[in-house]
Amino acid sequence: MAEPALIQVLSDEEIREIEEECAHLPDRKSAAIDAMMIVQRHRGWVSDESLYAIGRLLGMSVENLDSIATFYNLIYRKPVGRHVVMVCDSVSCYVMGADGLRKAVEEYLGVGLGETTEDGRFTLLPIVCLGACDRAPTMMIDEELIGDATAEGFDEIFGRFD
Amino acid sequence: MDDVRPLIGIVDTVGGPVDLEAYEAHGGYVAARQALATDPNDIIDLVSEANLRGRGGAGFGTGMKWGFTRGPATTPGGKYLVCNADEMEPGTFKDRYLLEYNPHLLVEGMIIAAHAIHAETAYVFLRGEYHDPYRELQKAIDDAYAKGYLGKRILGTDINLELRIHRSAGRYICGEETALLNALEGKRAQPRQKPPFPPASGAWGRPTIVNNVETLCNVPAIVRNGAEWYQDLGIGDDAGTKIYGVSGRVNNPGLWELPIGTTIREIIEGHAGGMRSGYRLRGLLPGGASTDFLVEEHLDLAMDYGTIQAAGSRMGTGTMILMDDSICPVNMCRNLEHFFAQESCGFCTPCREGLPWVEELLTDIEEGRGKEGDLELLDRNAMFIGGTTNTFCLHAPGAMEPLASALKYFRDDFEEHIRAGRCPYR
Ligand SMILES: Cc1cc2nc3c(=O)[nH]c(=O)nc-3n(C[C@H](O)[C@H](O)[C@H](O)COP(=O)(O)O)c2cc1C
Ligand code: SF4
Ligand code: FES
């Protein structure tokens, strides 16, 4: 990664939120994960430029930050669609038909796991148990949990996210 | 407050998520007031006497754990209380319910626990996908600050407590308490060498107590009603109530707060409505994905720590996953080992290399490519990877519990796959 010019990459709001985390932690490095999650909430993912900017803000090397970023599955180092669709593939959902649900979603969106629809609307990812196993099979679109998910409901469910 | 179901009885009374007003109207924060006027050591003794055991899976004595931090009230740099709200054990959905429906109970439990261990800073380590629980808990924390239950000089005492939520960025291993502390410090969530254990050296090197959500939620009622009352709530040797859950092909999947020691049969048939018609129960994982299978002969056992352990499994999180007769045990094991292989932190070889290899072997058997000798290979690896001294943390041994027990109880199914060269369930 080549270091971009020292421009102000992060917005004032992002910097304010990151500083708020730092103020409540014993040292600035401890805010690394919070900072990446904050930037991602604003931009959808964490680009190289964002990573450099966070590194400067927290006094950390970009290599160190990237090693943290790539450990965690909810930090995206590649662009994702406007909405992220996650289908649970853990055991209770498996018992209740998660494979069928995943295939139905793949067919409906026309993409496989890890892919983004051509219109940039949805990225499809697998996810572990969403903690709603009594409503298996489950999936999550952005921040919305969907239990007892069936293909019949797709038009209504996906229609809510444009 | 509900006297037989101190954890979630109030949710039914109120008819939904319990806000501050409703919580206070039903006796909320009375215990916190009482506790703040009590000597911290007496609170630890009370919790020990009540025999509260950790609800995060291992069942460690909560009072005993808190006692490890006993010492001078003020230590330079302070002490920390951390609530483990990472809940990612497949099949487990109890902490989500508590966080979403009765968040003030956790806040009150944490106020009492922090006072008992002299912590002035506390964190809730919350899994990243728990968006609704985050909103409910953050609202409860904000309301508690506004009312003077949190912050500086709580309720006019000289006791301070700052309570913050850390929203996690994923990975099951964050639930392991020392990996959790690394994640809290903003690092990769690799487990730490133990000893030192967190009560001696935890977050930022300070004495730290890590407790599960449900564990901390048990504390207010113990303070309010006493140790004897709490002990009497349980049926057998264990004390209190437990949130039990059932998922799988039952008529009424869900969770219920019941006396700890309720039988598995009572939970499945009495509360979950029994199996759906046309399906027969073949086995169950009693407390999440990392617990050994139990089978029909175990249905009349009490769901408590000692009884389930004596039967060769663990009560774990107390949320059971049922395997019915339409499910291939080999494929179910493959699903489980896929999870554990994916979630390995990668630090030690038996876990990083062994788990994917086990998953691959199970895939071969399930897809009809199994060979003679494969089951013996699986047996040996279940022993080796499952040995608690061969890996750095308990992730890999946990991964082998369902497999080793499946090889025991459903061996015919494994053998049939190899003999027929295909999965008989397809
Ligand atoms: C791989 C692994 C994952 C774990 N995940 C969780 C979890 O999600 N929640 C939890 O409370 N405990 C989890 N634990 C147990 C914790 O390490 C710790 O024992 C527990 O939080 C202590 O709380 P308790 O004494 O109140 O039960 C996990 C342990 C291991 C080895
Ligand atoms: S057993 Fe697995 S998860 Fe635990 S330290 Fe070793 S590699 Fe990491
Ligand atoms: S296994 Fe899918 S929500 Fe728990």
XYZ file of C-alpha atoms and ligand atoms in Angstrom:
631
model
C 0.000 0.000 0.000
C 1.367 3.405 -0.921
C 0.679 6.109 1.597
C -1.713 8.680 0.122
C -1.048 12.382 0.516
C -1.704 13.669 3.985
C -5.217 14.761 3.252
C -8.055 14.801 5.691
C -9.669 11.481 4.826
C -11.939 11.113 7.834
C -14.957 13.344 8.375
C -15.283 15.540 11.441
C -18.094 13.307 12.661
C -15.965 10.165 12.314
C -13.085 11.811 14.175
C -15.437 13.012 16.905
C -16.840 9.496 17.404
C -13.361 7.934 17.484
C -12.099 10.537 19.975
C -15.133 9.811 22.150
C -14.036 6.142 22.321
C -10.412 7.121 23.053
C -11.531 9.308 25.942
C -12.976 6.248 27.665
C -10.000 3.909 27.164
C -6.606 3.737 28.914
C -4.722 4.256 25.634
C -5.537 5.276 22.059
C -4.497 1.974 20.433
C -7.273 0.247 22.356
C -9.765 2.103 20.153
C -8.486 0.355 16.988
C -11.479 -1.931 16.488
C -13.976 0.762 17.503
C -12.385 3.191 15.056
C -12.583 0.770 12.122
C -16.199 -0.085 12.968
C -17.072 3.622 13.186
C -15.556 4.339 9.771
C -17.320 1.310 8.340
C -20.683 2.472 9.690
C -20.160 5.727 7.802
C -18.666 4.337 4.581
C -19.745 0.720 4.332
C -16.174 -0.629 4.390
C -12.597 0.175 5.446
C -10.400 1.270 2.526
C -6.602 1.566 2.560
C -6.974 5.351 2.787
C -9.242 5.020 5.810
C -6.782 2.630 7.416
C -3.895 5.101 6.999
C -5.987 7.887 8.436
C -7.018 5.785 11.443
C -3.383 4.811 11.914
C -2.349 8.454 12.092
C -5.180 9.283 14.459
C -4.357 6.452 16.868
C -0.585 6.372 16.450
C -0.514 2.869 14.992
C 1.177 1.316 11.989
C -1.097 0.456 9.101
C 0.305 -3.100 9.103
C -0.752 -3.582 12.697
C -4.215 -2.190 11.953
C -4.615 -4.435 8.919
C -3.647 -7.519 10.919
C -6.452 -6.634 13.333
C -8.929 -5.804 10.571
C -8.430 -9.109 8.789
C -8.951 -11.106 11.990
C -12.535 -9.948 12.409
C -15.268 -11.070 10.044
C -17.425 -7.964 10.555
C -14.703 -5.583 9.354
C -14.847 -5.366 5.551
C -11.611 -4.577 3.730
C -13.332 -4.721 0.345
C -16.331 -2.700 -0.825
C -19.718 -4.267 -0.162
C -23.144 -3.556 -1.618
C -25.519 -0.994 -0.137
C -26.964 -3.764 2.009
C -25.303 -6.825 3.506
C -27.347 -10.017 3.619
C -26.094 -12.671 6.049
C -27.578 -16.168 6.131
C -27.000 -18.229 9.290
C -25.240 -21.543 8.584
C -24.931 -22.814 12.170
C -26.366 -25.958 13.626
C -29.944 -25.114 14.674
C -30.576 -23.414 11.358
C -28.916 -26.326 9.576
C -31.418 -28.661 11.257
C -34.280 -26.384 10.192
C -33.228 -26.027 6.559
C -30.463 -23.406 6.306
C -29.012 -25.014 3.166
C -32.313 -24.618 1.360
C -32.663 -21.027 2.557
C -29.158 -20.138 1.362
C -29.801 -21.669 -2.059
C -33.109 -19.800 -2.344
C -31.415 -16.488 -1.480
C -28.609 -17.178 -3.961
C -31.146 -17.848 -6.664
C -33.292 -14.841 -5.766
C -30.366 -12.412 -5.780
C -28.454 -14.166 -8.553
C -25.185 -14.222 -6.586
C -23.220 -16.741 -4.520
C -21.703 -16.322 -1.071
C -19.152 -13.508 -0.982
C -20.573 -11.828 -4.083
C -22.382 -8.557 -4.716
C -25.344 -8.088 -7.050
C -24.537 -6.266 -10.286
C -26.601 -3.245 -9.290
C -24.502 -2.937 -6.111
C -27.552 -3.404 -3.932
C -26.816 -6.578 -1.971
C -23.711 -8.452 -0.798
C -24.354 -12.030 0.367
C -22.319 -13.533 3.219
C -22.564 -16.547 5.505
C -22.815 -15.889 9.254
C -22.614 -18.025 12.379
C -25.530 -18.480 14.789
C -27.437 -15.209 15.095
C -28.783 -16.079 18.528
C -32.346 -16.583 17.342
C -32.302 -20.364 16.971
C -35.912 -20.709 18.149
C -36.846 -18.908 14.917
C -34.565 -20.939 12.632
C -33.713 -20.640 9.832
C -32.576 -17.056 10.222
C -30.881 -14.329 8.255
C -29.958 -10.696 8.768
C -30.154 -7.774 6.361
C -28.081 -4.841 7.648
C -29.352 -4.465 11.216
C -32.607 -6.340 10.777
C -32.969 -9.900 12.037
C -35.339 -12.138 10.070
C -36.533 -15.331 11.696
C -38.510 -18.270 10.257
C -37.255 -17.094 6.870
C -38.874 -18.610 3.775
C -38.603 -17.916 0.053
C -42.272 -16.877 -0.030
C -41.441 -13.773 1.964
C -38.483 -12.610 -0.165
C -40.308 -10.007 -2.308
C -41.580 -8.248 0.788
C -38.351 -8.602 2.803
C -35.810 -7.608 0.173
C -38.185 -4.961 -1.194
C -37.693 -2.976 1.993
C -34.027 -2.407 1.138
C -33.327 -0.356 -1.990
C -40.801 -8.712 41.380
C -41.694 -12.230 40.266
C -40.492 -14.477 43.057
C -40.182 -17.765 41.202
C -38.726 -16.386 37.987
C -36.436 -13.539 39.042
C -34.788 -13.282 35.611
C -37.596 -12.883 33.106
C -40.868 -13.306 34.996
C -41.209 -9.522 34.905
C -41.183 -9.534 31.094
C -44.460 -11.475 31.067
C -45.925 -9.262 33.796
C -45.061 -6.111 31.880
C -45.862 -7.688 28.503
C -42.683 -6.743 26.631
C -39.283 -5.075 27.071
C -38.972 -3.694 30.597
C -38.079 0.012 30.748
C -36.767 1.877 33.785
C -40.180 2.903 35.047
C -41.587 -0.627 34.844
C -38.415 -2.078 36.299
C -38.553 0.240 39.313
C -42.285 -0.369 39.746
C -41.490 -4.063 40.224
C -38.766 -3.673 42.817
C -35.925 -2.756 40.480
C -32.748 -1.158 41.890
C -33.821 -1.931 45.472
C -31.046 -4.530 45.591
C -28.486 -2.048 44.251
C -29.350 0.439 47.015
C -29.083 -2.353 49.569
C -25.758 -3.570 48.150
C -24.135 -0.146 48.022
C -24.762 0.126 51.767
C -23.202 -3.306 52.356
C -19.546 -4.212 52.823
C -18.177 -5.628 49.533
C -16.784 -8.725 51.246
C -20.219 -9.508 52.656
C -21.688 -9.422 49.135
C -19.051 -11.885 47.933
C -19.832 -14.157 50.882
C -23.557 -13.923 50.148
C -23.098 -14.879 46.479
C -20.847 -17.799 47.510
C -23.383 -18.961 50.061
C -26.150 -18.762 47.449
C -24.080 -21.135 45.297
C -24.451 -19.092 42.119
C -22.477 -20.796 39.356
C -21.390 -19.199 36.073
C -24.006 -19.455 33.331
C -21.475 -18.920 30.515
C -20.878 -22.647 30.163
C -18.280 -23.761 32.686
C -20.303 -23.381 35.876
C -17.507 -21.848 37.923
C -18.545 -20.554 41.373
C -19.270 -16.841 40.991
C -18.584 -15.901 44.621
C -15.309 -17.796 44.546
C -14.255 -16.007 41.355
C -15.065 -12.601 42.804
C -13.140 -13.572 45.941
C -9.913 -13.853 43.932
C -9.882 -10.049 43.712
C -10.233 -9.511 47.453
C -7.686 -7.084 48.785
C -7.280 -3.397 49.372
C -10.256 -1.384 48.179
C -8.126 0.832 45.993
C -5.425 -0.607 43.784
C -3.412 1.699 41.574
C -4.938 1.614 38.116
C -8.170 0.104 39.406
C -9.995 -3.122 38.663
C -12.421 -4.000 35.900
C -15.706 -5.805 35.630
C -16.493 -7.201 32.183
C -19.785 -8.732 31.130
C -19.407 -11.409 28.477
C -22.296 -10.732 26.081
C -20.583 -12.284 23.085
C -23.098 -15.159 22.820
C -21.972 -16.972 19.670
C -22.181 -20.597 20.787
C -24.371 -22.107 18.044
C -27.798 -22.967 19.374
C -27.660 -20.371 22.160
C -30.101 -17.471 22.377
C -30.634 -16.753 26.080
C -28.412 -13.692 26.607
C -30.012 -11.960 23.641
C -33.392 -12.301 25.340
C -32.130 -10.899 28.647
C -30.386 -7.965 26.933
C -33.358 -7.117 24.783
C -36.186 -7.636 27.255
C -34.747 -6.953 30.700
C -31.596 -4.821 30.264
C -31.909 -3.026 33.621
C -31.514 -6.361 35.382
C -28.036 -6.650 33.869
C -27.205 -3.036 34.725
C -28.297 -3.600 38.334
C -26.359 -6.876 38.553
C -23.264 -5.092 37.267
C -23.614 -2.242 39.785
C -23.664 -4.806 42.605
C -20.835 -6.920 41.165
C -18.641 -3.873 40.531
C -19.141 -2.734 44.113
C -18.301 -6.230 45.410
C -14.965 -6.289 43.587
C -14.172 -2.552 43.930
C -14.326 -1.869 40.187
C -15.031 1.677 39.044
C -15.097 0.821 35.346
C -17.195 -1.891 33.713
C -17.671 -2.994 30.123
C -20.298 -5.029 28.360
C -18.584 -6.947 25.546
C -21.460 -7.242 23.080
C -21.399 -9.237 19.876
C -21.527 -7.083 16.773
C -24.652 -8.562 15.214
C -26.773 -7.865 18.307
C -28.275 -4.601 17.048
C -31.623 -4.692 18.873
C -29.996 -5.774 22.155
C -27.502 -2.912 21.708
C -30.250 -0.324 21.368
C -32.168 -1.638 24.388
C -29.084 -1.920 26.592
C -27.703 1.487 25.592
C -31.073 3.048 26.390
C -31.100 1.320 29.779
C -27.569 2.538 30.525
C -28.442 6.107 29.504
C -31.554 6.041 31.689
C -29.563 4.608 34.605
C -26.991 7.418 34.292
C -29.772 10.007 34.196
C -31.295 8.564 37.352
C -27.985 8.504 39.231
C -27.572 4.711 39.292
C -24.373 5.045 37.259
C -21.643 7.655 37.102
C -19.996 9.574 39.907
C -21.215 9.237 43.500
C -23.992 6.750 42.785
C -27.171 7.516 44.723
C -25.352 9.906 47.018
C -22.704 7.388 48.117
C -18.995 7.831 47.444
C -19.104 4.901 44.988
C -18.427 5.536 41.275
C -19.098 3.339 38.282
C -18.626 3.991 34.605
C -20.400 1.444 32.388
C -19.663 1.245 28.647
C -20.611 -1.101 25.823
C -17.867 -2.467 23.544
C -19.440 -3.633 20.273
C -17.442 -6.542 18.920
C -16.403 -7.080 15.307
C -17.137 -10.812 15.143
C -15.381 -14.185 15.706
C -16.579 -16.858 18.149
C -13.224 -17.013 19.920
C -13.921 -13.558 21.424
C -16.191 -15.387 23.876
C -13.200 -17.122 25.458
C -12.501 -14.753 28.312
C -8.828 -14.003 27.680
C -9.358 -13.625 23.918
C -12.206 -11.303 24.865
C -9.825 -9.156 26.900
C -7.473 -8.835 23.937
C -10.405 -7.812 21.737
C -11.487 -5.285 24.371
C -7.983 -3.829 24.214
C -8.404 -3.405 20.458
C -6.166 -6.335 19.490
C -6.580 -9.622 17.623
C -8.685 -11.953 19.745
C -6.062 -14.581 20.511
C -6.432 -16.350 23.863
C -3.792 -15.531 26.489
C -1.511 -17.770 28.461
C -3.088 -18.825 31.764
C -2.005 -18.316 34.506
C -2.177 -15.480 35.210
C -5.955 -15.696 35.229
C -7.983 -12.511 34.669
C -8.755 -11.911 38.379
C -4.981 -11.499 38.844
C -4.156 -9.836 35.518
C -6.894 -9.101 33.003
C -7.874 -6.053 30.971
C -4.864 -3.751 30.525
C -3.045 -5.917 33.059
C -5.473 -5.011 35.856
C -7.439 -7.451 38.032
C -10.573 -8.256 36.021
C -13.697 -10.303 36.586
C -15.429 -11.667 33.485
C -18.978 -12.930 33.933
C -21.701 -14.057 31.579
C -24.880 -11.960 31.116
C -27.165 -14.510 32.780
C -24.762 -14.925 35.721
C -24.820 -11.204 36.496
C -28.596 -11.097 36.055
C -28.935 -13.573 38.947
C -27.233 -11.241 41.422
C -29.959 -8.664 42.253
C -32.482 -11.273 43.447
C -29.856 -12.930 45.636
C -29.129 -9.614 47.346
C -32.834 -8.858 47.733
C -34.019 -12.248 48.966
C -30.980 -13.932 50.485
C -28.897 -17.038 49.866
C -31.316 -19.546 51.330
C -34.215 -18.326 49.210
C -32.023 -18.568 46.121
C -30.856 -22.095 46.955
C -34.454 -23.210 47.397
C -35.333 -22.119 43.860
C -33.296 -25.023 42.453
C -34.541 -28.596 42.418
C -31.385 -30.610 43.027
C -27.874 -29.685 44.136
C -27.692 -26.474 42.142
C -29.270 -23.189 43.133
C -31.543 -20.697 41.428
C -33.338 -20.759 38.116
C -31.910 -21.344 34.646
C -32.988 -20.111 31.272
C -33.425 -23.270 29.232
C -33.959 -23.194 25.506
C -34.962 -25.667 22.810
C -34.352 -25.402 19.078
C -34.996 -27.969 16.364
C -38.152 -29.739 15.165
C -40.372 -29.259 18.204
C -43.870 -27.793 18.207
C -42.937 -24.774 20.266
C -39.250 -23.812 20.141
C -38.268 -21.109 22.607
C -36.856 -20.433 26.037
C -38.195 -20.634 29.581
C -36.912 -19.700 33.011
C -37.306 -22.821 35.149
C -35.913 -24.169 38.412
C -32.383 -25.348 37.737
C -32.489 -29.152 37.721
C -35.693 -29.473 35.668
C -35.519 -32.680 33.607
C -34.727 -32.690 29.915
C -38.045 -34.431 29.234
C -40.016 -31.780 31.103
C -38.280 -29.061 29.073
C -38.820 -30.757 25.696
C -42.270 -32.210 26.233
C -43.760 -29.906 28.842
C -42.506 -26.599 27.496
C -41.337 -27.047 23.908
C -44.482 -29.023 23.063
C -42.693 -32.244 22.082
C -41.547 -33.302 18.633
C -43.516 -32.215 15.578
C -45.674 -34.997 14.242
C -43.788 -37.305 11.909
C -40.443 -36.677 13.591
C -38.688 -38.745 16.237
C -35.988 -37.426 18.577
C -32.639 -39.146 18.029
C -30.220 -37.045 20.016
C -29.573 -33.646 21.509
C -26.739 -31.306 22.309
C -27.768 -30.187 25.812
C -26.007 -26.843 26.044
C -24.788 -25.559 22.705
C -22.616 -26.836 19.858
C -19.593 -27.678 22.010
C -21.359 -30.170 24.297
C -21.517 -33.965 23.878
C -24.638 -35.559 22.400
C -27.150 -37.129 24.742
C -29.781 -39.625 23.571
C -33.218 -40.954 24.505
C -31.997 -42.842 27.589
C -30.957 -39.498 29.105
C -34.307 -37.727 28.820
C -35.218 -38.122 32.490
C -31.966 -36.595 33.702
C -32.006 -33.294 35.549
C -30.492 -30.377 33.636
C -27.954 -29.371 36.243
C -24.170 -29.198 36.181
C -23.401 -32.438 38.053
C -26.042 -34.685 36.495
C -25.261 -33.805 32.887
C -21.532 -34.093 33.547
C -22.019 -37.558 35.059
C -23.824 -38.555 31.849
C -20.707 -37.620 29.873
C -21.757 -34.205 28.601
C -22.051 -30.649 29.909
C -25.009 -28.442 30.704
C -23.088 -25.690 28.898
C -25.381 -22.777 28.123
C -28.541 -24.797 28.841
C -29.981 -24.170 25.384
C -30.410 -27.528 23.685
C -30.350 -28.407 20.016
C -32.452 -31.389 18.969
C -31.535 -33.802 16.203
C -34.560 -35.549 14.751
C -34.637 -38.699 12.605
C -34.636 -36.792 9.316
C -31.170 -35.400 10.068
C -28.015 -37.276 9.091
C -25.702 -37.417 12.142
C -22.618 -37.398 9.891
C -23.793 -34.275 8.107
C -24.707 -32.610 11.384
C -21.170 -33.283 12.643
C -19.802 -31.864 9.427
C -21.848 -28.700 10.016
C -20.517 -28.437 13.577
C -16.882 -29.032 12.606
C -17.166 -26.531 9.759
C -18.071 -23.951 12.386
C -15.220 -24.858 14.726
C -12.644 -25.054 11.922
C -13.696 -21.643 10.620
C -13.640 -20.066 14.080
C -10.187 -21.348 15.160
C -7.977 -18.379 16.021
C -5.118 -20.129 14.234
C -2.586 -20.056 17.049
C -1.960 -23.756 17.682
C -1.517 -26.588 15.219
C -3.960 -29.274 16.409
C -6.759 -26.729 16.197
C -5.734 -24.758 13.084
C -4.746 -27.816 11.011
C -6.672 -30.576 12.758
C -10.173 -29.124 12.630
C -10.248 -28.463 8.853
C -8.846 -31.939 8.323
C -11.614 -33.455 10.458
C -14.186 -31.436 8.512
C -12.777 -32.741 5.243
C -12.854 -36.347 6.410
C -16.477 -35.946 7.509
C -17.293 -34.424 4.123
C -15.694 -37.409 2.381
C -17.690 -39.868 4.475
C -20.931 -37.947 4.017
C -20.467 -37.701 0.259
C -19.749 -41.401 -0.088
C -15.958 -41.373 -0.321
C -15.360 -42.873 3.131
C -12.810 -45.680 3.487
C -12.278 -48.486 5.913
C -10.246 -47.164 8.853
C -11.681 -43.626 8.604
C -13.713 -44.013 11.781
C -10.696 -45.189 13.748
C -8.822 -42.165 12.406
C -11.650 -39.920 13.604
C -11.658 -41.648 17.003
C -7.932 -41.060 17.429
C -8.124 -37.434 16.395
C -11.130 -36.772 18.579
C -8.970 -38.033 21.448
C -5.882 -36.073 20.412
C -7.452 -32.741 19.429
C -9.906 -33.117 22.289
C -7.173 -33.598 24.874
C -7.319 -30.558 27.120
C -3.534 -30.278 27.351
C -2.803 -30.382 23.616
C -4.136 -26.946 22.711
C -3.762 -23.446 24.074
C -7.457 -22.928 24.876
C -10.652 -24.968 25.141
C -11.896 -24.199 21.623
C -10.496 -27.382 20.079
C -11.548 -29.704 22.928
C -15.034 -28.154 22.733
C -15.084 -28.885 19.006
C -14.413 -32.578 19.625
C -17.156 -33.108 22.220
C -20.068 -33.473 19.781
C -17.948 -35.542 17.369
C -16.606 -38.033 19.917
C -20.099 -38.603 21.304
C -21.651 -38.918 17.828
C -19.086 -41.589 16.990
C -20.280 -43.410 20.077
C -24.061 -43.057 19.811
C -24.525 -42.962 16.034
C -21.698 -45.240 14.944
C -24.060 -47.366 12.831
C -24.820 -44.310 10.719
C -21.143 -43.589 10.121
C -20.477 -47.232 9.230
C -23.462 -47.382 6.909
C -22.131 -44.364 4.961
C -18.805 -46.102 4.401
C -20.319 -49.508 3.614
C -22.904 -48.155 1.152
C -20.621 -45.480 -0.303
C -23.373 -42.883 0.025
C -25.489 -41.001 2.548
C -28.635 -43.012 3.351
C -30.462 -39.783 4.288
C -30.356 -38.303 0.796
C -14.224 -20.931 22.667
C -14.969 -20.380 23.830
C -16.052 -19.524 23.628
C -16.765 -18.987 24.698
N -17.823 -18.167 24.439
C -18.505 -17.625 25.495
C -19.592 -16.715 25.262
O -19.946 -16.394 24.126
N -20.238 -16.199 26.343
C -19.863 -16.502 27.627
O -20.452 -15.980 28.566
N -18.844 -17.344 27.864
C -18.157 -17.906 26.839
N -17.098 -18.742 27.102
C -16.715 -18.966 28.510
C -15.841 -17.819 29.015
O -14.484 -18.122 28.706
C -15.947 -17.611 30.522
O -15.747 -18.840 31.151
C -17.276 -17.068 30.969
O -17.589 -15.871 30.309
C -17.226 -16.813 32.449
O -18.464 -16.339 32.919
P -19.295 -17.108 34.030
O -18.335 -17.536 35.114
O -20.259 -16.088 34.511
O -19.945 -18.261 33.375
C -16.387 -19.311 26.025
C -15.305 -20.175 26.236
C -14.600 -20.711 25.159
C -13.446 -21.629 25.436
S -7.240 -24.107 20.563
Fe -7.757 -23.084 18.626
S -8.829 -21.227 19.223
Fe -7.713 -21.957 21.068
S -5.701 -20.926 20.991
Fe -5.451 -22.869 19.888
S -5.846 -22.312 17.710
Fe -6.659 -20.642 18.977
S -28.116 -21.520 14.603
Fe -28.965 -20.013 13.277
S -29.670 -18.517 14.682
Fe -28.707 -19.982 15.998
